[in-house]
């Protein structure tokens, strides 16, 4: 089982190697006096202690859910990134800036589209409830056009976010190219 420290050390080593860093492995963790958990658990069972080598059988698979899952959303903090070339650092900075810009744009698009659709739907519902408005076909048509217009604005905004994401992927390629990955 990988601990968060081992996972972080492996990630830093991989990042350092990818950006031309020092290939020296991280130092081993300091030895402790505590009995390993596997030995304690083995002492509670009727069987050989965990420190004895297994015989002909394979070790049991690790229980699901105990591994540290990778966090695809959150990039590593700037203070733990391995140093790289200046070009690599500039590419990373551009990528982080673009990630923030895409996320702001996405949340703005979603909020605006939800508000416009909600307003148009509320007006349409109020109109349907009002007998005079429901009899006036022109008012109903205006509300339907307003709903279609808000849907069109939403689609255009989504296309704009897609263009930003395409730029993000181009910068990501540049990072891989400049960092040797």
Tab-separated table of N, CA and C in Angstrom:
chain	number	residue	atom	x	y	z
A	1	UNK	N	0.853	-1.174	0.000
A	1	UNK	CA	0.000	0.000	0.000
A	1	UNK	C	0.896	1.233	0.000
A	2	UNK	N	0.556	2.183	-0.852
A	2	UNK	CA	1.338	3.411	-0.949
A	2	UNK	C	0.791	4.439	0.030
A	3	UNK	N	1.687	5.046	0.733
A	3	UNK	CA	1.278	6.105	1.650
A	3	UNK	C	1.293	7.424	0.889
A	4	UNK	N	0.645	8.461	1.436
A	4	UNK	CA	0.681	9.753	0.755
A	4	UNK	C	2.107	10.252	0.560
A	5	UNK	N	3.000	9.969	1.515
A	5	UNK	CA	4.384	10.403	1.396
A	5	UNK	C	5.070	9.699	0.239
A	6	UNK	N	4.854	8.379	0.128
A	6	UNK	CA	5.466	7.632	-0.971
A	6	UNK	C	4.901	8.087	-2.307
A	7	UNK	N	3.598	8.337	-2.362
A	7	UNK	CA	2.976	8.795	-3.600
A	7	UNK	C	3.539	10.149	-3.999
A	8	UNK	N	3.667	11.072	-3.046
A	8	UNK	CA	4.215	12.385	-3.324
A	8	UNK	C	5.665	12.277	-3.768
A	9	UNK	N	6.438	11.429	-3.105
A	9	UNK	CA	7.840	11.261	-3.469
A	9	UNK	C	7.967	10.712	-4.881
A	10	UNK	N	7.129	9.743	-5.236
A	10	UNK	CA	7.174	9.173	-6.583
A	10	UNK	C	6.790	10.218	-7.621
A	11	UNK	N	5.779	11.040	-7.316
A	11	UNK	CA	5.346	12.073	-8.254
A	11	UNK	C	6.434	13.123	-8.442
A	12	UNK	N	7.078	13.521	-7.341
A	12	UNK	CA	8.151	14.504	-7.443
A	12	UNK	C	9.333	13.950	-8.223
A	13	UNK	N	9.654	12.693	-8.007
A	13	UNK	CA	10.751	12.075	-8.736
A	13	UNK	C	10.437	12.040	-10.221
A	14	UNK	N	9.220	11.637	-10.569
A	14	UNK	CA	8.835	11.568	-11.978
A	14	UNK	C	8.849	12.953	-12.611
A	15	UNK	N	8.349	13.968	-11.903
A	15	UNK	CA	8.333	15.320	-12.428
A	15	UNK	C	9.751	15.852	-12.578
A	16	UNK	N	10.607	15.563	-11.615
A	16	UNK	CA	11.993	16.014	-11.693
A	16	UNK	C	12.729	15.389	-12.858
A	17	UNK	N	12.507	14.104	-13.096
A	17	UNK	CA	13.143	13.435	-14.225
A	17	UNK	C	12.604	13.961	-15.541
A	18	UNK	N	11.301	14.242	-15.604
A	18	UNK	CA	10.691	14.700	-16.841
A	18	UNK	C	11.182	16.088	-17.226
A	19	UNK	N	11.496	16.918	-16.267
A	19	UNK	CA	11.937	18.276	-16.560
A	19	UNK	C	13.449	18.423	-16.433
A	20	UNK	N	14.178	17.340	-16.523
A	20	UNK	CA	15.630	17.406	-16.485
A	20	UNK	C	16.189	17.580	-15.098
A	21	UNK	N	15.461	17.184	-14.098
A	21	UNK	CA	15.912	17.304	-12.714
A	21	UNK	C	16.908	16.218	-12.359
A	22	UNK	N	17.347	16.193	-11.131
A	22	UNK	CA	18.303	15.221	-10.636
A	22	UNK	C	17.637	13.854	-10.505
A	23	UNK	N	18.195	12.785	-11.115
A	23	UNK	CA	17.561	11.470	-11.043
A	23	UNK	C	17.775	10.761	-9.715
A	24	UNK	N	18.290	11.449	-8.711
A	24	UNK	CA	18.547	10.824	-7.414
A	24	UNK	C	17.226	10.458	-6.739
A	25	UNK	N	17.083	9.216	-6.250
A	25	UNK	CA	15.818	8.825	-5.609
A	25	UNK	C	15.670	9.516	-4.256
A	26	UNK	N	14.437	9.629	-3.768
A	26	UNK	CA	14.236	10.277	-2.470
A	26	UNK	C	14.840	9.422	-1.360
A	27	UNK	N	15.259	10.049	-0.252
A	27	UNK	CA	15.858	9.273	0.838
A	27	UNK	C	14.806	8.358	1.461
A	28	UNK	N	15.236	7.196	1.981
A	28	UNK	CA	14.267	6.283	2.600
A	28	UNK	C	13.710	6.909	3.873
A	29	UNK	N	12.483	6.536	4.256
A	29	UNK	CA	11.908	7.095	5.474
A	29	UNK	C	12.694	6.626	6.696
A	30	UNK	N	12.725	7.439	7.750
A	30	UNK	CA	13.486	7.050	8.943
A	30	UNK	C	12.865	5.812	9.598
A	31	UNK	N	13.741	4.993	10.170
A	31	UNK	CA	13.277	3.770	10.833
A	31	UNK	C	12.551	4.139	12.124
A	32	UNK	N	11.541	3.364	12.458
A	32	UNK	CA	10.785	3.615	13.686
A	32	UNK	C	10.857	2.389	14.574
A	33	UNK	N	10.545	2.593	15.852
A	33	UNK	CA	10.559	1.484	16.799
A	33	UNK	C	9.244	0.716	16.772
A	34	UNK	N	8.217	1.296	16.182
A	34	UNK	CA	6.883	0.701	16.220
A	34	UNK	C	6.842	-0.595	15.415
A	35	UNK	N	6.043	-1.524	15.900
A	35	UNK	CA	5.842	-2.783	15.196
A	35	UNK	C	4.958	-2.511	13.995
A	36	UNK	N	5.322	-3.014	12.807
A	36	UNK	CA	4.490	-2.788	11.628
A	36	UNK	C	3.088	-3.356	11.849
A	37	UNK	N	2.118	-2.695	11.248
A	37	UNK	CA	0.722	-3.084	11.394
A	37	UNK	C	0.501	-4.516	10.922
A	38	UNK	N	1.184	-4.929	9.863
A	38	UNK	CA	1.012	-6.292	9.358
A	38	UNK	C	1.428	-7.320	10.412
A	39	UNK	N	2.521	-7.039	11.173
A	39	UNK	CA	2.957	-7.971	12.214
A	39	UNK	C	1.953	-8.020	13.359
A	40	UNK	N	1.385	-6.873	13.709
A	40	UNK	CA	0.392	-6.838	14.781
A	40	UNK	C	-0.838	-7.628	14.372
A	41	UNK	N	-1.310	-7.407	13.144
A	41	UNK	CA	-2.489	-8.125	12.669
A	41	UNK	C	-2.219	-9.622	12.562
A	42	UNK	N	-1.015	-9.992	12.135
A	42	UNK	CA	-0.685	-11.412	12.012
A	42	UNK	C	-0.656	-12.072	13.386
A	43	UNK	N	-0.255	-11.342	14.418
A	43	UNK	CA	-0.225	-11.899	15.762
A	43	UNK	C	-1.617	-12.164	16.305
A	44	UNK	N	-2.629	-11.495	15.755
A	44	UNK	CA	-3.997	-11.704	16.214
A	44	UNK	C	-4.668	-12.870	15.500
A	45	UNK	N	-4.039	-13.415	14.469
A	45	UNK	CA	-4.639	-14.507	13.705
A	45	UNK	C	-3.931	-15.812	14.032
A	46	UNK	N	-4.576	-16.927	13.694
A	46	UNK	CA	-3.958	-18.239	13.863
A	46	UNK	C	-3.185	-18.561	12.599
A	47	UNK	N	-1.993	-18.248	12.511
A	47	UNK	CA	-1.208	-18.534	11.314
A	47	UNK	C	0.191	-18.016	11.493
A	48	UNK	N	1.010	-18.185	10.483
A	48	UNK	CA	2.385	-17.708	10.589
A	48	UNK	C	2.408	-16.183	10.638
A	49	UNK	N	3.379	-15.606	11.328
A	49	UNK	CA	3.477	-14.152	11.383
A	49	UNK	C	3.734	-13.582	9.989
A	50	UNK	N	3.399	-12.321	9.829
A	50	UNK	CA	3.527	-11.676	8.521
A	50	UNK	C	4.982	-11.567	8.089
A	51	UNK	N	5.921	-11.647	9.038
A	51	UNK	CA	7.323	-11.498	8.670
A	51	UNK	C	7.893	-12.762	8.043
A	52	UNK	N	7.212	-13.909	8.157
A	52	UNK	CA	7.713	-15.118	7.511
A	52	UNK	C	7.366	-15.071	6.040
A	53	UNK	N	8.266	-15.554	5.184
A	53	UNK	CA	7.992	-15.484	3.747
A	53	UNK	C	6.841	-16.415	3.370
A	54	UNK	N	6.013	-16.016	2.407
A	54	UNK	CA	4.910	-16.875	1.985
A	54	UNK	C	5.450	-18.112	1.277
A	55	UNK	N	4.691	-19.163	1.348
A	55	UNK	CA	5.117	-20.410	0.719
A	55	UNK	C	4.658	-20.445	-0.726
A	56	UNK	N	3.929	-21.462	-1.133
A	56	UNK	CA	3.551	-21.655	-2.530
A	56	UNK	C	2.422	-20.733	-2.981
A	57	UNK	N	1.739	-20.150	-2.082
A	57	UNK	CA	0.566	-19.377	-2.481
A	57	UNK	C	0.918	-17.908	-2.744
A	58	UNK	N	0.034	-17.276	-3.530
A	58	UNK	CA	0.227	-15.870	-3.862
A	58	UNK	C	-0.285	-15.007	-2.712
A	59	UNK	N	0.262	-13.819	-2.558
A	59	UNK	CA	-0.253	-12.938	-1.514
A	59	UNK	C	-1.663	-12.481	-1.887
A	60	UNK	N	-2.503	-12.262	-0.885
A	60	UNK	CA	-3.867	-11.812	-1.188
A	60	UNK	C	-3.835	-10.412	-1.796
A	61	UNK	N	-4.794	-10.114	-2.657
A	61	UNK	CA	-4.815	-8.772	-3.248
A	61	UNK	C	-5.133	-7.733	-2.179
A	62	UNK	N	-4.648	-6.531	-2.416
A	62	UNK	CA	-4.902	-5.441	-1.469
A	62	UNK	C	-6.385	-5.107	-1.495
A	63	UNK	N	-6.968	-4.849	-0.330
A	63	UNK	CA	-8.389	-4.487	-0.303
A	63	UNK	C	-8.637	-3.217	-1.107
A	64	UNK	N	-9.741	-3.193	-1.810
A	64	UNK	CA	-10.083	-2.036	-2.631
A	64	UNK	C	-10.336	-0.825	-1.743
A	65	UNK	N	-9.932	0.316	-2.220
A	65	UNK	CA	-10.200	1.548	-1.491
A	65	UNK	C	-9.086	1.965	-0.556
A	66	UNK	N	-8.059	1.127	-0.366
A	66	UNK	CA	-6.987	1.501	0.551
A	66	UNK	C	-5.844	2.214	-0.156
A	67	UNK	N	-5.795	2.140	-1.475
A	67	UNK	CA	-4.767	2.841	-2.223
A	67	UNK	C	-5.096	4.332	-2.240
A	68	UNK	N	-4.078	5.152	-2.331
A	68	UNK	CA	-4.300	6.586	-2.450
A	68	UNK	C	-4.730	6.873	-3.879
A	69	UNK	N	-5.960	7.342	-4.086
A	69	UNK	CA	-6.393	7.616	-5.453
A	69	UNK	C	-5.696	8.868	-5.969
A	70	UNK	N	-5.387	8.903	-7.261
A	70	UNK	CA	-4.784	10.118	-7.799
A	70	UNK	C	-5.816	11.237	-7.792
A	71	UNK	N	-5.362	12.447	-7.646
A	71	UNK	CA	-6.254	13.597	-7.627
A	71	UNK	C	-6.098	14.333	-8.952
A	72	UNK	N	-6.976	14.006	-9.950
A	72	UNK	CA	-6.792	14.588	-11.272
A	72	UNK	C	-7.181	16.055	-11.341
A	73	UNK	N	-7.921	16.544	-10.374
A	73	UNK	CA	-8.427	17.903	-10.446
A	73	UNK	C	-7.422	18.910	-9.918
A	74	UNK	N	-6.784	18.597	-8.824
A	74	UNK	CA	-5.910	19.551	-8.153
A	74	UNK	C	-4.456	19.332	-8.573
A	75	UNK	N	-3.818	20.340	-9.197
A	75	UNK	CA	-2.399	20.211	-9.524
A	75	UNK	C	-1.571	20.328	-8.252
A	76	UNK	N	-0.344	19.833	-8.258
A	76	UNK	CA	0.476	19.931	-7.057
A	76	UNK	C	0.765	21.394	-6.741
A	77	UNK	N	0.866	21.738	-5.462
A	77	UNK	CA	1.172	23.122	-5.103
A	77	UNK	C	2.510	23.545	-5.692
A	78	UNK	N	2.649	24.833	-5.928
A	78	UNK	CA	3.854	25.350	-6.569
A	78	UNK	C	5.102	25.046	-5.748
A	79	UNK	N	4.984	24.996	-4.421
A	79	UNK	CA	6.176	24.800	-3.600
A	79	UNK	C	6.716	23.375	-3.651
A	80	UNK	N	5.942	22.396	-4.133
A	80	UNK	CA	6.450	21.033	-4.197
A	80	UNK	C	6.825	20.619	-5.615
A	81	UNK	N	6.672	21.516	-6.593
A	81	UNK	CA	7.055	21.177	-7.958
A	81	UNK	C	8.574	21.148	-8.067
A	82	UNK	N	9.051	20.184	-8.796
A	82	UNK	CA	10.484	20.096	-9.016
A	82	UNK	C	10.906	21.212	-9.969
A	83	UNK	N	12.085	21.766	-9.773
A	83	UNK	CA	12.528	22.820	-10.676
A	83	UNK	C	12.791	22.248	-12.064
A	84	UNK	N	12.551	23.042	-13.065
A	84	UNK	CA	12.782	22.609	-14.439
A	84	UNK	C	13.361	23.760	-15.223
A	85	UNK	N	13.386	23.595	-16.513
A	85	UNK	CA	13.902	24.654	-17.360
A	85	UNK	C	12.968	25.855	-17.303
A	86	UNK	N	13.483	26.990	-17.681
A	86	UNK	CA	12.667	28.207	-17.667
A	86	UNK	C	11.502	28.073	-18.637
A	87	UNK	N	11.753	27.444	-19.775
A	87	UNK	CA	10.684	27.238	-20.763
A	87	UNK	C	9.588	26.339	-20.195
A	88	UNK	N	10.003	25.313	-19.463
A	88	UNK	CA	9.052	24.395	-18.836
A	88	UNK	C	8.216	25.136	-17.795
A	89	UNK	N	8.844	25.968	-17.003
A	89	UNK	CA	8.124	26.728	-15.980
A	89	UNK	C	7.146	27.718	-16.608
A	90	UNK	N	7.571	28.389	-17.682
A	90	UNK	CA	6.664	29.326	-18.357
A	90	UNK	C	5.460	28.589	-18.927
A	91	UNK	N	5.694	27.419	-19.495
A	91	UNK	CA	4.582	26.634	-20.050
A	91	UNK	C	3.628	26.205	-18.942
A	92	UNK	N	4.168	25.796	-17.812
A	92	UNK	CA	3.309	25.409	-16.680
A	92	UNK	C	2.486	26.596	-16.187
A	93	UNK	N	3.133	27.762	-16.097
A	93	UNK	CA	2.414	28.955	-15.646
A	93	UNK	C	1.293	29.325	-16.609
A	94	UNK	N	1.575	29.241	-17.921
A	94	UNK	CA	0.525	29.527	-18.905
A	94	UNK	C	-0.621	28.539	-18.764
A	95	UNK	N	-0.282	27.286	-18.522
A	95	UNK	CA	-1.320	26.260	-18.366
A	95	UNK	C	-2.187	26.556	-17.139
A	96	UNK	N	-1.565	26.873	-16.018
A	96	UNK	CA	-2.325	27.169	-14.803
A	96	UNK	C	-3.217	28.394	-14.993
A	97	UNK	N	-2.697	29.418	-15.673
A	97	UNK	CA	-3.498	30.612	-15.946
A	97	UNK	C	-4.694	30.260	-16.814
A	98	UNK	N	-4.460	29.465	-17.842
A	98	UNK	CA	-5.552	29.077	-18.732
A	98	UNK	C	-6.559	28.186	-18.021
A	99	UNK	N	-6.090	27.310	-17.130
A	99	UNK	CA	-7.024	26.474	-16.354
A	99	UNK	C	-7.962	27.347	-15.527
A	100	UNK	N	-7.411	28.357	-14.873
A	100	UNK	CA	-8.246	29.260	-14.073
A	100	UNK	C	-9.227	30.023	-14.960
A	101	UNK	N	-8.752	30.474	-16.128
A	101	UNK	CA	-9.612	31.216	-17.044
A	101	UNK	C	-10.752	30.334	-17.556
A	102	UNK	N	-10.452	29.092	-17.914
A	102	UNK	CA	-11.485	28.168	-18.393
A	102	UNK	C	-12.504	27.909	-17.295
A	103	UNK	N	-12.054	27.706	-16.076
A	103	UNK	CA	-12.979	27.427	-14.979
A	103	UNK	C	-13.879	28.633	-14.690
A	104	UNK	N	-13.308	29.844	-14.708
A	104	UNK	CA	-14.132	31.047	-14.508
A	104	UNK	C	-15.162	31.186	-15.624
A	105	UNK	N	-14.713	30.978	-16.864
A	105	UNK	CA	-15.616	31.095	-18.008
A	105	UNK	C	-16.730	30.058	-17.914
A	106	UNK	N	-16.367	28.830	-17.563
A	106	UNK	CA	-17.361	27.759	-17.466
A	106	UNK	C	-18.410	28.088	-16.404
A	107	UNK	N	-17.971	28.539	-15.240
A	107	UNK	CA	-18.946	28.836	-14.188
A	107	UNK	C	-19.817	30.028	-14.570
A	108	UNK	N	-19.252	31.031	-15.238
A	108	UNK	CA	-20.039	32.174	-15.688
A	108	UNK	C	-21.078	31.748	-16.710
A	109	UNK	N	-20.668	30.913	-17.660
A	109	UNK	CA	-21.592	30.430	-18.691
A	109	UNK	C	-22.744	29.669	-18.056
A	110	UNK	N	-22.418	28.784	-17.154
A	110	UNK	CA	-23.458	27.963	-16.530
A	110	UNK	C	-24.421	28.831	-15.725
A	111	UNK	N	-23.887	29.745	-14.920
A	111	UNK	CA	-24.761	30.607	-14.113
A	111	UNK	C	-25.659	31.484	-14.982
A	112	UNK	N	-25.078	32.108	-16.011
A	112	UNK	CA	-25.872	32.973	-16.887
A	112	UNK	C	-26.936	32.189	-17.638
A	113	UNK	N	-26.570	31.027	-18.149
A	113	UNK	CA	-27.529	30.218	-18.899
A	113	UNK	C	-28.654	29.730	-17.996
A	114	UNK	N	-28.309	29.297	-16.798
A	114	UNK	CA	-29.344	28.845	-15.864
A	114	UNK	C	-30.291	29.986	-15.495
A	115	UNK	N	-29.739	31.171	-15.275
A	115	UNK	CA	-30.579	32.317	-14.917
A	115	UNK	C	-31.490	32.712	-16.071
A	116	UNK	N	-30.957	32.776	-17.292
A	116	UNK	CA	-31.775	33.153	-18.448
A	116	UNK	C	-32.880	32.134	-18.688
A	117	UNK	N	-32.557	30.859	-18.604
A	117	UNK	CA	-33.568	29.820	-18.805
A	117	UNK	C	-34.621	29.876	-17.701
A	118	UNK	N	-34.184	30.107	-16.487
A	118	UNK	CA	-35.121	30.192	-15.367
A	118	UNK	C	-36.068	31.383	-15.530
A	119	UNK	N	-35.521	32.543	-15.918
A	119	UNK	CA	-36.357	33.729	-16.125
A	119	UNK	C	-37.374	33.506	-17.239
A	120	UNK	N	-36.914	32.957	-18.357
A	120	UNK	CA	-37.815	32.724	-19.487
A	120	UNK	C	-38.886	31.699	-19.127
A	121	UNK	N	-38.488	30.658	-18.421
A	121	UNK	CA	-39.455	29.625	-18.033
A	121	UNK	C	-40.480	30.189	-17.046
A	122	UNK	N	-40.031	31.016	-16.112
A	122	UNK	CA	-40.959	31.620	-15.152
A	122	UNK	C	-41.950	32.540	-15.863
A	123	UNK	N	-41.457	33.319	-16.826
A	123	UNK	CA	-42.351	34.203	-17.582
A	123	UNK	C	-43.356	33.392	-18.387
A	124	UNK	N	-42.907	32.301	-18.988
A	124	UNK	CA	-43.804	31.448	-19.775
A	124	UNK	C	-44.853	30.804	-18.870
A	125	UNK	N	-44.431	30.327	-17.711
A	125	UNK	CA	-45.366	29.701	-16.773
A	125	UNK	C	-46.395	30.723	-16.290
A	126	UNK	N	-45.935	31.931	-15.972
A	126	UNK	CA	-46.858	32.984	-15.536
A	126	UNK	C	-47.834	33.341	-16.647
A	127	UNK	N	-47.340	33.359	-17.872
A	127	UNK	CA	-48.190	33.692	-19.009
A	127	UNK	C	-49.249	32.621	-19.235
A	128	UNK	N	-48.862	31.367	-19.126
A	128	UNK	CA	-49.807	30.274	-19.322
A	128	UNK	C	-50.882	30.314	-18.243
A	129	UNK	N	-50.507	30.714	-17.033
A	129	UNK	CA	-51.466	30.791	-15.938
A	129	UNK	C	-52.438	31.958	-16.081
A	130	UNK	N	-52.045	32.948	-16.832
A	130	UNK	CA	-52.884	34.132	-17.022
A	130	UNK	C	-53.714	33.949	-18.293
A	131	UNK	N	-55.027	33.945	-18.159
A	131	UNK	CA	-55.917	33.674	-19.286
A	131	UNK	C	-55.742	34.700	-20.400
A	132	UNK	N	-55.600	35.977	-20.040
A	132	UNK	CA	-55.448	37.009	-21.070
A	132	UNK	C	-54.155	36.815	-21.855
A	133	UNK	N	-53.075	36.508	-21.139
A	133	UNK	CA	-51.783	36.302	-21.799
A	133	UNK	C	-51.826	35.065	-22.682
A	134	UNK	N	-52.463	34.016	-22.201
A	134	UNK	CA	-52.549	32.781	-22.974
A	134	UNK	C	-53.365	32.993	-24.244
A	135	UNK	N	-54.304	33.906	-24.202
A	135	UNK	CA	-55.115	34.193	-25.384
A	135	UNK	C	-54.329	35.034	-26.385
A	136	UNK	N	-53.321	35.755	-25.895
A	136	UNK	CA	-52.522	36.624	-26.762
A	136	UNK	C	-51.364	35.814	-27.347
A	137	UNK	N	-51.533	35.347	-28.563
A	137	UNK	CA	-50.518	34.512	-29.211
A	137	UNK	C	-49.200	35.228	-29.408
A	138	UNK	N	-49.259	36.577	-29.582
A	138	UNK	CA	-48.031	37.336	-29.797
A	138	UNK	C	-47.138	37.282	-28.558
A	139	UNK	N	-47.729	37.412	-27.390
A	139	UNK	CA	-46.950	37.368	-26.139
A	139	UNK	C	-46.316	35.994	-25.952
A	140	UNK	N	-47.069	34.937	-26.219
A	140	UNK	CA	-46.542	33.576	-26.101
A	140	UNK	C	-45.383	33.384	-27.073
A	141	UNK	N	-45.537	33.895	-28.291
A	141	UNK	CA	-44.479	33.763	-29.292
A	141	UNK	C	-43.220	34.513	-28.843
A	142	UNK	N	-43.390	35.698	-28.266
A	142	UNK	CA	-42.238	36.455	-27.778
A	142	UNK	C	-41.496	35.682	-26.686
A	143	UNK	N	-42.249	35.065	-25.802
A	143	UNK	CA	-41.613	34.292	-24.730
A	143	UNK	C	-40.885	33.075	-25.293
A	144	UNK	N	-41.472	32.415	-26.275
A	144	UNK	CA	-40.804	31.263	-26.888
A	144	UNK	C	-39.523	31.701	-27.589
A	145	UNK	N	-39.550	32.852	-28.247
A	145	UNK	CA	-38.346	33.378	-28.897
A	145	UNK	C	-37.279	33.710	-27.853
A	146	UNK	N	-37.723	34.236	-26.733
A	146	UNK	CA	-36.781	34.553	-25.652
A	146	UNK	C	-36.111	33.283	-25.124
A	147	UNK	N	-36.877	32.212	-24.978
A	147	UNK	CA	-36.310	30.932	-24.539
A	147	UNK	C	-35.302	30.433	-25.566
A	148	UNK	N	-35.649	30.496	-26.851
A	148	UNK	CA	-34.732	30.045	-27.901
A	148	UNK	C	-33.472	30.898	-27.930
A	149	UNK	N	-33.623	32.194	-27.716
A	149	UNK	CA	-32.472	33.087	-27.700
A	149	UNK	C	-31.529	32.741	-26.549
A	150	UNK	N	-32.087	32.454	-25.380
A	150	UNK	CA	-31.227	32.104	-24.243
A	150	UNK	C	-30.533	30.769	-24.485
A	151	UNK	N	-31.211	29.839	-25.154
A	151	UNK	CA	-30.566	28.566	-25.496
A	151	UNK	C	-29.431	28.791	-26.491
A	152	UNK	N	-29.636	29.682	-27.473
A	152	UNK	CA	-28.582	29.994	-28.442
A	152	UNK	C	-27.382	30.640	-27.776
A	153	UNK	N	-27.639	31.562	-26.845
A	153	UNK	CA	-26.539	32.210	-26.123
A	153	UNK	C	-25.759	31.186	-25.313
A	154	UNK	N	-26.461	30.243	-24.730
A	154	UNK	CA	-25.803	29.190	-23.958
A	154	UNK	C	-24.901	28.356	-24.868
A	155	UNK	N	-25.405	27.971	-26.044
A	155	UNK	CA	-24.603	27.167	-26.973
A	155	UNK	C	-23.366	27.926	-27.440
A	156	UNK	N	-23.511	29.229	-27.720
A	156	UNK	CA	-22.348	30.022	-28.135
A	156	UNK	C	-21.316	30.109	-27.012
A	157	UNK	N	-21.783	30.267	-25.799
A	157	UNK	CA	-20.860	30.343	-24.659
A	157	UNK	C	-20.141	29.018	-24.459
A	158	UNK	N	-20.848	27.905	-24.649
A	158	UNK	CA	-20.211	26.591	-24.531
A	158	UNK	C	-19.138	26.431	-25.609
A	159	UNK	N	-19.404	26.921	-26.823
A	159	UNK	CA	-18.392	26.865	-27.885
A	159	UNK	C	-17.165	27.682	-27.500
A	160	UNK	N	-17.392	28.825	-26.860
A	160	UNK	CA	-16.275	29.663	-26.423
A	160	UNK	C	-15.440	28.931	-25.372
A	161	UNK	N	-16.090	28.259	-24.440
A	161	UNK	CA	-15.370	27.477	-23.436
A	161	UNK	C	-14.597	26.356	-24.123
A	162	UNK	N	-15.199	25.725	-25.124
A	162	UNK	CA	-14.503	24.673	-25.872
A	162	UNK	C	-13.245	25.197	-26.540
A	163	UNK	N	-13.316	26.410	-27.083
A	163	UNK	CA	-12.133	27.011	-27.702
A	163	UNK	C	-11.051	27.258	-26.655
A	164	UNK	N	-11.444	27.706	-25.474
A	164	UNK	CA	-10.463	27.901	-24.401
A	164	UNK	C	-9.827	26.576	-24.003
A	165	UNK	N	-10.644	25.525	-23.919
A	165	UNK	CA	-10.111	24.216	-23.558
A	165	UNK	C	-9.166	23.699	-24.637
A	166	UNK	N	-9.461	23.986	-25.909
A	166	UNK	CA	-8.556	23.579	-26.986
A	166	UNK	C	-7.207	24.275	-26.816
A	167	UNK	N	-7.230	25.545	-26.442
A	167	UNK	CA	-5.983	26.255	-26.172
A	167	UNK	C	-5.242	25.648	-24.999
A	168	UNK	N	-5.987	25.203	-24.004
A	168	UNK	CA	-5.390	24.542	-22.850
A	168	UNK	C	-4.646	23.280	-23.287
A	169	UNK	N	-5.258	22.482	-24.160
A	169	UNK	CA	-4.615	21.252	-24.599
A	169	UNK	C	-3.378	21.538	-25.448
A	170	UNK	N	-3.389	22.636	-26.208
A	170	UNK	CA	-2.201	23.016	-26.970
A	170	UNK	C	-1.057	23.378	-26.017
A	171	UNK	N	-1.369	24.109	-24.960
A	171	UNK	CA	-0.338	24.457	-23.978
A	171	UNK	C	0.149	23.200	-23.268
A	172	UNK	N	-0.752	22.271	-22.995
A	172	UNK	CA	-0.368	21.006	-22.368
A	172	UNK	C	0.619	20.251	-23.259
A	173	UNK	N	0.376	20.236	-24.568
A	173	UNK	CA	1.313	19.591	-25.506
A	173	UNK	C	2.668	20.292	-25.459
A	174	UNK	N	2.633	21.625	-25.389
A	174	UNK	CA	3.873	22.389	-25.336
A	174	UNK	C	4.661	22.049	-24.071
A	175	UNK	N	3.961	21.866	-22.961
A	175	UNK	CA	4.628	21.493	-21.713
A	175	UNK	C	5.308	20.144	-21.882
A	176	UNK	N	4.595	19.198	-22.435
A	176	UNK	CA	5.189	17.868	-22.636
A	176	UNK	C	6.414	17.947	-23.539
A	177	UNK	N	6.307	18.749	-24.596
A	177	UNK	CA	7.406	18.865	-25.545
A	177	UNK	C	8.604	19.560	-24.887
A	178	UNK	N	8.369	20.657	-24.173
A	178	UNK	CA	9.479	21.414	-23.603
A	178	UNK	C	10.072	20.742	-22.374
A	179	UNK	N	9.278	19.930	-21.679
A	179	UNK	CA	9.779	19.266	-20.478
A	179	UNK	C	10.289	17.866	-20.785
A	180	UNK	N	10.230	17.460	-22.025
A	180	UNK	CA	10.774	16.153	-22.396
A	180	UNK	C	9.897	14.991	-22.014
A	181	UNK	N	8.612	15.203	-21.819
A	181	UNK	CA	7.717	14.094	-21.461
A	181	UNK	C	6.995	13.602	-22.665
